Tab-separated table of N, CA, C and O in Angstrom:
chain	number	residue	atom	x	y	z
Y	968	MET	N	-1.365	-12.534	-14.555
Y	968	MET	CA	-1.257	-10.732	-14.171
Y	968	MET	C	-1.207	-9.244	-15.692
Y	968	MET	O	-0.920	-9.867	-16.164
Y	969	SER	N	-2.298	-9.142	-14.587
Y	969	SER	CA	-2.674	-7.537	-16.101
Y	969	SER	C	-1.770	-6.874	-15.343
Y	969	SER	O	-2.060	-6.167	-14.325
Y	970	GLY	N	-0.945	-6.024	-16.235
Y	970	GLY	CA	0.195	-4.465	-15.403
Y	970	GLY	C	-1.161	-3.564	-15.977
Y	970	GLY	O	-0.895	-2.239	-15.535
Y	971	ARG	N	-2.771	-3.769	-15.713
Y	971	ARG	CA	-3.008	-2.546	-16.463
Y	971	ARG	C	-3.629	-1.986	-15.247
Y	971	ARG	O	-4.105	-2.458	-14.384
Y	972	PRO	N	-3.883	-0.742	-14.776
Y	972	PRO	CA	-4.230	0.132	-13.982
Y	972	PRO	C	-5.954	-0.680	-13.553
Y	972	PRO	O	-6.292	-0.055	-14.471
Y	973	VAL	N	-6.201	-0.405	-12.953
Y	973	VAL	CA	-7.942	-0.345	-11.936
Y	973	VAL	C	-8.380	0.943	-11.307
Y	973	VAL	O	-7.466	0.455	-10.209
Y	974	LYS	N	-9.362	1.229	-11.460
Y	974	LYS	CA	-9.176	3.122	-10.689
Y	974	LYS	C	-9.992	2.163	-10.189
Y	974	LYS	O	-11.938	1.699	-9.914
Y	975	ARG	N	-10.470	2.354	-8.667
Y	975	ARG	CA	-11.003	2.293	-7.811
Y	975	ARG	C	-11.713	3.615	-6.976
Y	975	ARG	O	-10.397	4.938	-6.853
Y	976	SER	N	-12.598	3.875	-6.179
Y	976	SER	CA	-12.914	5.404	-5.159
Y	976	SER	C	-12.580	4.697	-3.896
Y	976	SER	O	-12.635	4.016	-3.407
Y	977	LEU	N	-11.922	5.564	-3.598
Y	977	LEU	CA	-11.899	5.517	-2.224
Y	977	LEU	C	-11.984	6.999	-1.821
Y	977	LEU	O	-11.824	7.895	-1.476
Y	978	THR	N	-12.181	6.923	0.051
Y	978	THR	CA	-12.428	8.127	0.616
Y	978	THR	C	-11.694	8.136	1.860
Y	978	THR	O	-11.439	8.245	2.152
Y	979	LEU	N	-11.805	9.793	1.465
Y	979	LEU	CA	-10.473	10.780	2.144
Y	979	LEU	C	-10.776	11.669	2.928
Y	979	LEU	O	-11.779	12.628	2.547
Y	980	LYS	N	-11.129	11.468	3.770
Y	980	LYS	CA	-11.647	12.564	5.101
Y	980	LYS	C	-13.162	13.081	4.533
Y	980	LYS	O	-12.527	14.910	4.080
Y	981	GLY	N	-13.826	12.480	4.383
Y	981	GLY	CA	-15.484	12.888	3.921
Y	981	GLY	C	-15.602	12.865	2.082
Y	981	GLY	O	-16.472	12.565	2.302
Y	982	HIS	N	-14.505	12.951	1.481
Y	982	HIS	CA	-14.093	13.123	-0.054
Y	982	HIS	C	-13.877	11.576	-0.833
Y	982	HIS	O	-13.131	11.148	-0.534
Y	983	ARG	N	-14.233	12.116	-1.811
Y	983	ARG	CA	-14.570	10.378	-2.468
Y	983	ARG	C	-13.196	11.065	-3.455
Y	983	ARG	O	-13.237	12.117	-4.137
Y	984	THR	N	-12.261	9.588	-4.083
Y	984	THR	CA	-11.375	9.959	-5.224
Y	984	THR	C	-11.325	8.914	-5.892
Y	984	THR	O	-11.230	7.425	-4.965
Y	985	SER	N	-10.378	8.930	-6.799
Y	985	SER	CA	-10.712	7.614	-7.264
Y	985	SER	C	-8.850	7.883	-8.409
Y	985	SER	O	-7.804	9.059	-8.147
Y	986	VAL	N	-8.918	6.718	-7.952
Y	986	VAL	CA	-7.823	5.807	-7.548
Y	986	VAL	C	-6.937	4.935	-8.859
Y	986	VAL	O	-7.802	3.477	-8.512
Y	987	SER	N	-6.247	4.875	-9.669
Y	987	SER	CA	-5.780	3.907	-10.600
Y	987	SER	C	-4.544	3.580	-10.052
Y	987	SER	O	-3.549	3.779	-10.062
Y	988	LEU	N	-4.529	1.848	-10.294
Y	988	LEU	CA	-3.445	1.135	-9.322
Y	988	LEU	C	-4.050	-0.538	-9.943
Y	988	LEU	O	-4.626	-0.808	-10.213
Y	989	GLU	N	-2.769	-1.431	-10.707
Y	989	GLU	CA	-2.630	-2.150	-10.827
Y	989	GLU	C	-3.789	-3.783	-9.457
Y	989	GLU	O	-3.594	-2.698	-8.486
Y	990	ASP	N	-4.123	-3.699	-10.154
Y	990	ASP	CA	-4.669	-5.415	-8.943
Y	990	ASP	C	-3.813	-5.726	-7.927
Y	990	ASP	O	-3.755	-6.418	-6.561
Y	991	GLU	N	-3.220	-5.735	-8.023
Y	991	GLU	CA	-1.630	-6.599	-7.510
Y	991	GLU	C	-1.859	-5.638	-6.455
Y	991	GLU	O	-1.342	-6.081	-5.079
Y	992	PHE	N	-1.166	-4.236	-6.743
Y	992	PHE	CA	-0.860	-3.098	-5.723
Y	992	PHE	C	-3.048	-3.375	-4.672
Y	992	PHE	O	-2.605	-2.630	-3.646
Y	993	TRP	N	-3.518	-3.308	-5.280
Y	993	TRP	CA	-5.071	-2.785	-4.899
Y	993	TRP	C	-5.233	-4.635	-3.855
Y	993	TRP	O	-5.618	-3.793	-2.464
Y	994	ARG	N	-4.691	-5.460	-4.185
Y	994	ARG	CA	-4.661	-6.646	-3.800
Y	994	ARG	C	-3.547	-6.435	-2.185
Y	994	ARG	O	-3.734	-6.736	-0.720
Y	995	ALA	N	-2.535	-5.811	-2.127
Y	995	ALA	CA	-1.765	-5.590	-1.446
Y	995	ALA	C	-2.556	-4.503	-0.476
Y	995	ALA	O	-2.201	-4.986	0.911
Y	996	LEU	N	-2.829	-3.949	-0.865
Y	996	LEU	CA	-3.177	-1.556	0.316
Y	996	LEU	C	-4.148	-3.881	1.210
Y	996	LEU	O	-4.303	-2.747	2.345
Y	997	ARG	N	-5.240	-4.088	0.262
Y	997	ARG	CA	-5.900	-5.409	1.611
Y	997	ARG	C	-5.559	-5.960	1.930
Y	997	ARG	O	-5.153	-5.729	4.043
Y	998	GLU	N	-4.060	-5.860	1.576
Y	998	GLU	CA	-3.633	-7.418	3.289
Y	998	GLU	C	-3.080	-6.116	3.772
Y	998	GLU	O	-2.971	-7.256	5.547
Y	999	ILE	N	-1.803	-4.959	3.529
Y	999	ILE	CA	-1.354	-4.880	4.822
Y	999	ILE	C	-2.618	-4.550	5.638
Y	999	ILE	O	-2.885	-3.806	7.170
Y	1000	ALA	N	-4.360	-4.310	4.927
Y	1000	ALA	CA	-4.914	-2.893	6.188
Y	1000	ALA	C	-5.598	-3.770	6.761
Y	1000	ALA	O	-5.864	-3.675	8.344
Y	1001	ALA	N	-5.487	-5.718	6.474
Y	1001	ALA	CA	-5.969	-6.331	6.735
Y	1001	ALA	C	-5.621	-6.801	8.320
Y	1001	ALA	O	-5.521	-7.081	10.069
Y	1002	GLU	N	-3.687	-6.807	7.499
Y	1002	GLU	CA	-2.810	-7.366	8.929
Y	1002	GLU	C	-2.660	-6.105	9.758
Y	1002	GLU	O	-2.983	-6.274	10.510
Y	1003	ARG	N	-3.570	-4.815	9.818
Y	1003	ARG	CA	-4.145	-4.302	10.426
Y	1003	ARG	C	-4.931	-3.660	11.012
Y	1003	ARG	O	-5.577	-3.503	11.868
Y	1004	GLY	N	-6.234	-4.429	10.912
Y	1004	GLY	CA	-7.447	-4.402	11.400
Y	1004	GLY	C	-7.629	-3.492	11.274
Y	1004	GLY	O	-8.683	-2.334	11.480
Y	1005	ILE	N	-7.905	-1.953	9.627
Y	1005	ILE	CA	-8.812	-0.641	9.635
Y	1005	ILE	C	-8.708	-1.162	7.832
Y	1005	ILE	O	-8.923	-2.146	7.245
Y	1006	ALA	N	-9.197	-0.746	7.197
Y	1006	ALA	CA	-10.092	-0.879	6.315
Y	1006	ALA	C	-9.023	-0.070	5.804
Y	1006	ALA	O	-8.611	1.064	5.965
Y	1007	ILE	N	-8.929	-0.617	4.320
Y	1007	ILE	CA	-8.799	0.277	3.196
Y	1007	ILE	C	-8.709	1.850	3.315
Y	1007	ILE	O	-7.501	2.402	2.259
Y	1008	ASN	N	-8.638	2.371	3.206
Y	1008	ASN	CA	-9.830	3.971	3.017
Y	1008	ASN	C	-9.555	4.519	4.305
Y	1008	ASN	O	-8.627	5.467	4.055
Y	1009	ALA	N	-8.988	3.698	5.600
Y	1009	ALA	CA	-7.956	4.557	6.440
Y	1009	ALA	C	-6.581	4.360	6.239
Y	1009	ALA	O	-6.249	5.563	6.277
Y	1010	LEU	N	-6.029	2.534	5.952
Y	1010	LEU	CA	-5.029	3.458	5.185
Y	1010	LEU	C	-4.963	4.183	3.863
Y	1010	LEU	O	-3.394	4.758	4.509
Y	1011	ALA	N	-5.355	4.283	2.915
Y	1011	ALA	CA	-4.954	5.099	2.439
Y	1011	ALA	C	-4.571	6.363	2.330
Y	1011	ALA	O	-4.615	6.975	2.706
Y	1012	ALA	N	-6.038	6.704	4.163
Y	1012	ALA	CA	-6.497	8.585	4.730
Y	1012	ALA	C	-4.851	8.134	4.845
Y	1012	ALA	O	-4.183	9.567	4.868
Y	1013	GLU	N	-3.973	7.493	5.592
Y	1013	GLU	CA	-2.576	7.078	6.336
Y	1013	GLU	C	-2.088	7.375	5.231
Y	1013	GLU	O	-1.112	8.844	5.768
Y	1014	ILE	N	-2.110	6.956	4.433
Y	1014	ILE	CA	-0.940	7.518	3.132
Y	1014	ILE	C	-0.566	8.514	3.133
Y	1014	ILE	O	0.599	9.641	2.334
Y	1015	ASP	N	-2.672	9.113	2.747
Y	1015	ASP	CA	-2.476	10.981	1.812
Y	1015	ASP	C	-1.615	11.350	2.322
Y	1015	ASP	O	-1.467	12.805	1.847
Y	1016	GLU	N	-2.096	11.583	3.745
Y	1016	GLU	CA	-1.928	12.728	4.735
Y	1016	GLU	C	0.526	12.590	5.055
Y	1016	GLU	O	0.515	13.655	5.096
Y	1017	SER	N	0.374	11.901	4.574
Y	1017	SER	CA	2.307	11.705	4.952
Y	1017	SER	C	2.525	12.012	3.658
Y	1017	SER	O	3.567	12.142	4.214
Y	1018	ARG	N	2.377	12.124	2.641
Y	1018	ARG	CA	2.502	12.026	1.264
Y	1018	ARG	C	2.949	13.808	1.331
Y	1018	ARG	O	2.413	14.296	1.428
Y	1019	GLY	N	3.400	13.868	0.567
Y	1019	GLY	CA	4.175	15.284	0.454
Y	1019	GLY	C	3.426	15.887	-1.196
Y	1019	GLY	O	2.957	15.219	-1.529
Y	1020	LEU	N	3.304	17.473	-1.432
Y	1020	LEU	CA	2.470	17.860	-2.080
Y	1020	LEU	C	3.006	16.987	-3.368
Y	1020	LEU	O	1.997	17.556	-3.932
Y	1021	ASP	N	3.775	17.074	-3.601
Y	1021	ASP	CA	4.760	17.475	-5.125
Y	1021	ASP	C	4.929	15.029	-5.297
Y	1021	ASP	O	4.967	15.145	-6.660
Y	1022	VAL	N	4.050	14.386	-4.054
Y	1022	VAL	CA	3.578	12.893	-4.338
Y	1022	VAL	C	2.325	12.628	-4.678
Y	1022	VAL	O	1.446	13.160	-4.360
Y	1023	GLY	N	2.383	11.918	-5.914
Y	1023	GLY	CA	0.715	11.703	-6.392
Y	1023	GLY	C	0.157	10.711	-5.502
Y	1023	GLY	O	0.566	9.270	-4.896
Y	1024	LEU	N	-1.295	10.569	-5.659
Y	1024	LEU	CA	-1.741	9.371	-4.172
Y	1024	LEU	C	-1.678	8.376	-4.805
Y	1024	LEU	O	-0.985	7.269	-3.755
Y	1025	ALA	N	-1.921	7.700	-6.239
Y	1025	ALA	CA	-1.370	5.841	-6.477
Y	1025	ALA	C	0.464	6.220	-6.684
Y	1025	ALA	O	0.915	5.166	-5.815
Y	1026	SER	N	1.141	7.041	-6.706
Y	1026	SER	CA	2.334	6.348	-6.133
Y	1026	SER	C	2.722	6.759	-5.558
Y	1026	SER	O	4.003	5.716	-4.776
Y	1027	ALA	N	2.237	7.729	-3.680
Y	1027	ALA	CA	2.176	7.345	-2.476
Y	1027	ALA	C	1.687	6.270	-1.825
Y	1027	ALA	O	2.655	5.197	-1.742
Y	1028	LEU	N	1.226	5.425	-2.733
Y	1028	LEU	CA	-0.081	3.680	-2.713
Y	1028	LEU	C	1.308	3.034	-2.773
Y	1028	LEU	O	1.056	2.004	-2.036
Y	1029	ARG	N	2.046	2.798	-3.631
Y	1029	ARG	CA	1.973	1.983	-4.659
Y	1029	ARG	C	3.929	1.835	-3.660
Y	1029	ARG	O	4.084	1.036	-3.647
Y	1030	VAL	N	4.111	3.097	-3.044
Y	1030	VAL	CA	6.028	2.811	-2.660
Y	1030	VAL	C	5.395	2.121	-1.260
Y	1030	VAL	O	6.085	2.214	-0.837
Y	1031	HIS	N	4.165	2.825	-0.719
Y	1031	HIS	CA	3.316	2.120	0.025
Y	1031	HIS	C	3.937	1.130	0.013
Y	1031	HIS	O	4.403	0.383	1.124
Y	1032	VAL	N	2.651	-0.577	-0.153
Y	1032	VAL	CA	3.083	-1.306	0.188
Y	1032	VAL	C	4.675	-1.684	-0.582
Y	1032	VAL	O	4.786	-2.715	0.265
Y	1033	LEU	N	5.469	-1.344	-1.444
Y	1033	LEU	CA	7.062	-1.793	-1.548
Y	1033	LEU	C	7.332	-1.621	0.151
Y	1033	LEU	O	7.937	-3.263	-0.245
Y	1034	THR	N	7.373	-0.461	0.229
Y	1034	THR	CA	8.018	-0.561	1.683
Y	1034	THR	C	8.400	-0.988	3.234
Y	1034	THR	O	8.433	-2.095	3.116
Y	1035	HIS	N	6.169	-1.506	2.470
Y	1035	HIS	CA	6.091	-2.494	4.423
Y	1035	HIS	C	6.173	-3.878	3.767
Y	1035	HIS	O	7.761	-4.911	4.383
Y	1036	PHE	N	6.319	-4.192	2.438
Y	1036	PHE	CA	7.217	-5.550	1.561
Y	1036	PHE	C	9.098	-5.673	2.167
Y	1036	PHE	O	8.799	-6.694	2.830
Y	1037	ARG	N	8.892	-4.866	0.870
Y	1037	ARG	CA	9.864	-4.532	1.830
Y	1037	ARG	C	10.468	-5.134	3.298
Y	1037	ARG	O	11.598	-5.346	4.060
Y	1038	ARG	N	10.935	-4.129	4.202
Y	1038	ARG	CA	11.196	-3.823	5.560
Y	1038	ARG	C	10.038	-5.517	6.053
Y	1038	ARG	O	11.392	-5.889	7.201
Y	1039	ALA	N	9.439	-5.901	5.580
Y	1039	ALA	CA	8.594	-7.002	5.815
Y	1039	ALA	C	9.972	-8.781	5.841
Y	1039	ALA	O	9.996	-9.517	6.485
Y	1040	LEU	N	10.513	-8.500	4.179
Y	1040	LEU	CA	11.939	-8.873	3.653
Y	1040	LEU	C	12.822	-9.056	5.122
Y	1040	LEU	O	13.268	-10.066	4.984
Y	1041	ASP	N	13.182	-7.700	4.797
Y	1041	ASP	CA	14.221	-7.754	5.620
Y	1041	ASP	C	14.418	-7.911	6.960
Y	1041	ASP	O	15.481	-8.848	7.703
Y	1042	ARG	N	12.825	-8.666	7.375
Y	1042	ARG	CA	12.767	-9.210	9.231
Y	1042	ARG	C	13.110	-10.009	9.405
Y	1042	ARG	O	13.870	-10.921	10.016
Y	1043	ASP	N	12.485	-11.141	7.575
Y	1043	ASP	CA	12.946	-12.176	7.756
Y	1043	ASP	C	13.436	-13.007	7.412
Y	1043	ASP	O	14.517	-14.192	8.235
Y	1044	ARG	N	14.292	-12.375	7.165
Y	1044	ARG	CA	16.126	-12.768	6.816
Y	1044	ARG	C	17.006	-12.725	7.856
Y	1044	ARG	O	17.698	-12.420	8.045
Y	1045	ASP	N	16.264	-11.152	9.095
Y	1045	ASP	CA	17.232	-10.101	10.712
Y	1045	ASP	C	16.943	-12.274	10.696
Y	1045	ASP	O	17.761	-12.173	11.311
Y	1046	ARG	N	15.779	-12.048	10.945
Y	1046	ARG	CA	15.372	-13.581	12.005
Y	1046	ARG	C	16.268	-14.798	11.907
Y	1046	ARG	O	16.506	-15.351	12.302
Y	1047	ASP	N	16.171	-14.843	10.421
Y	1047	ASP	CA	17.024	-16.210	9.268
Y	1047	ASP	C	18.597	-15.948	10.172
Y	1047	ASP	O	18.766	-17.143	10.289
Y	1048	ARG	N	18.460	-14.214	9.768
Y	1048	ARG	CA	20.518	-14.828	10.637
Y	1048	ARG	C	20.532	-14.960	11.184
Y	1048	ARG	O	22.044	-15.252	12.105
Y	1049	ASP	N	19.716	-14.211	12.984
Y	1049	ASP	CA	20.012	-14.361	14.430
Y	1049	ASP	C	20.399	-16.033	14.509
Y	1049	ASP	O	20.725	-16.568	15.368
Y	1050	ARG	N	19.946	-16.850	13.639
Y	1050	ARG	CA	19.369	-18.045	14.491
Y	1050	ARG	C	20.699	-19.331	14.635
Y	1050	ARG	O	21.038	-18.899	13.609
């Protein structure tokens, strides 16, 4: 596992931008996008639109991934508790 960020290009609202994230976050974003049946650019655009002006795009993407998987873990725990 490498902790070095990897710079990739995204298209948001018709404009190209570069974002540096660790490979693990890129993989997680692709997984989330695939679950939803959308392109990674569409997912990134949604995250971009919902972030505050004081939050960088890379940070918003990381937090989205963390929140997504925490919610999934909570749902699994709730489901196991209800059994």
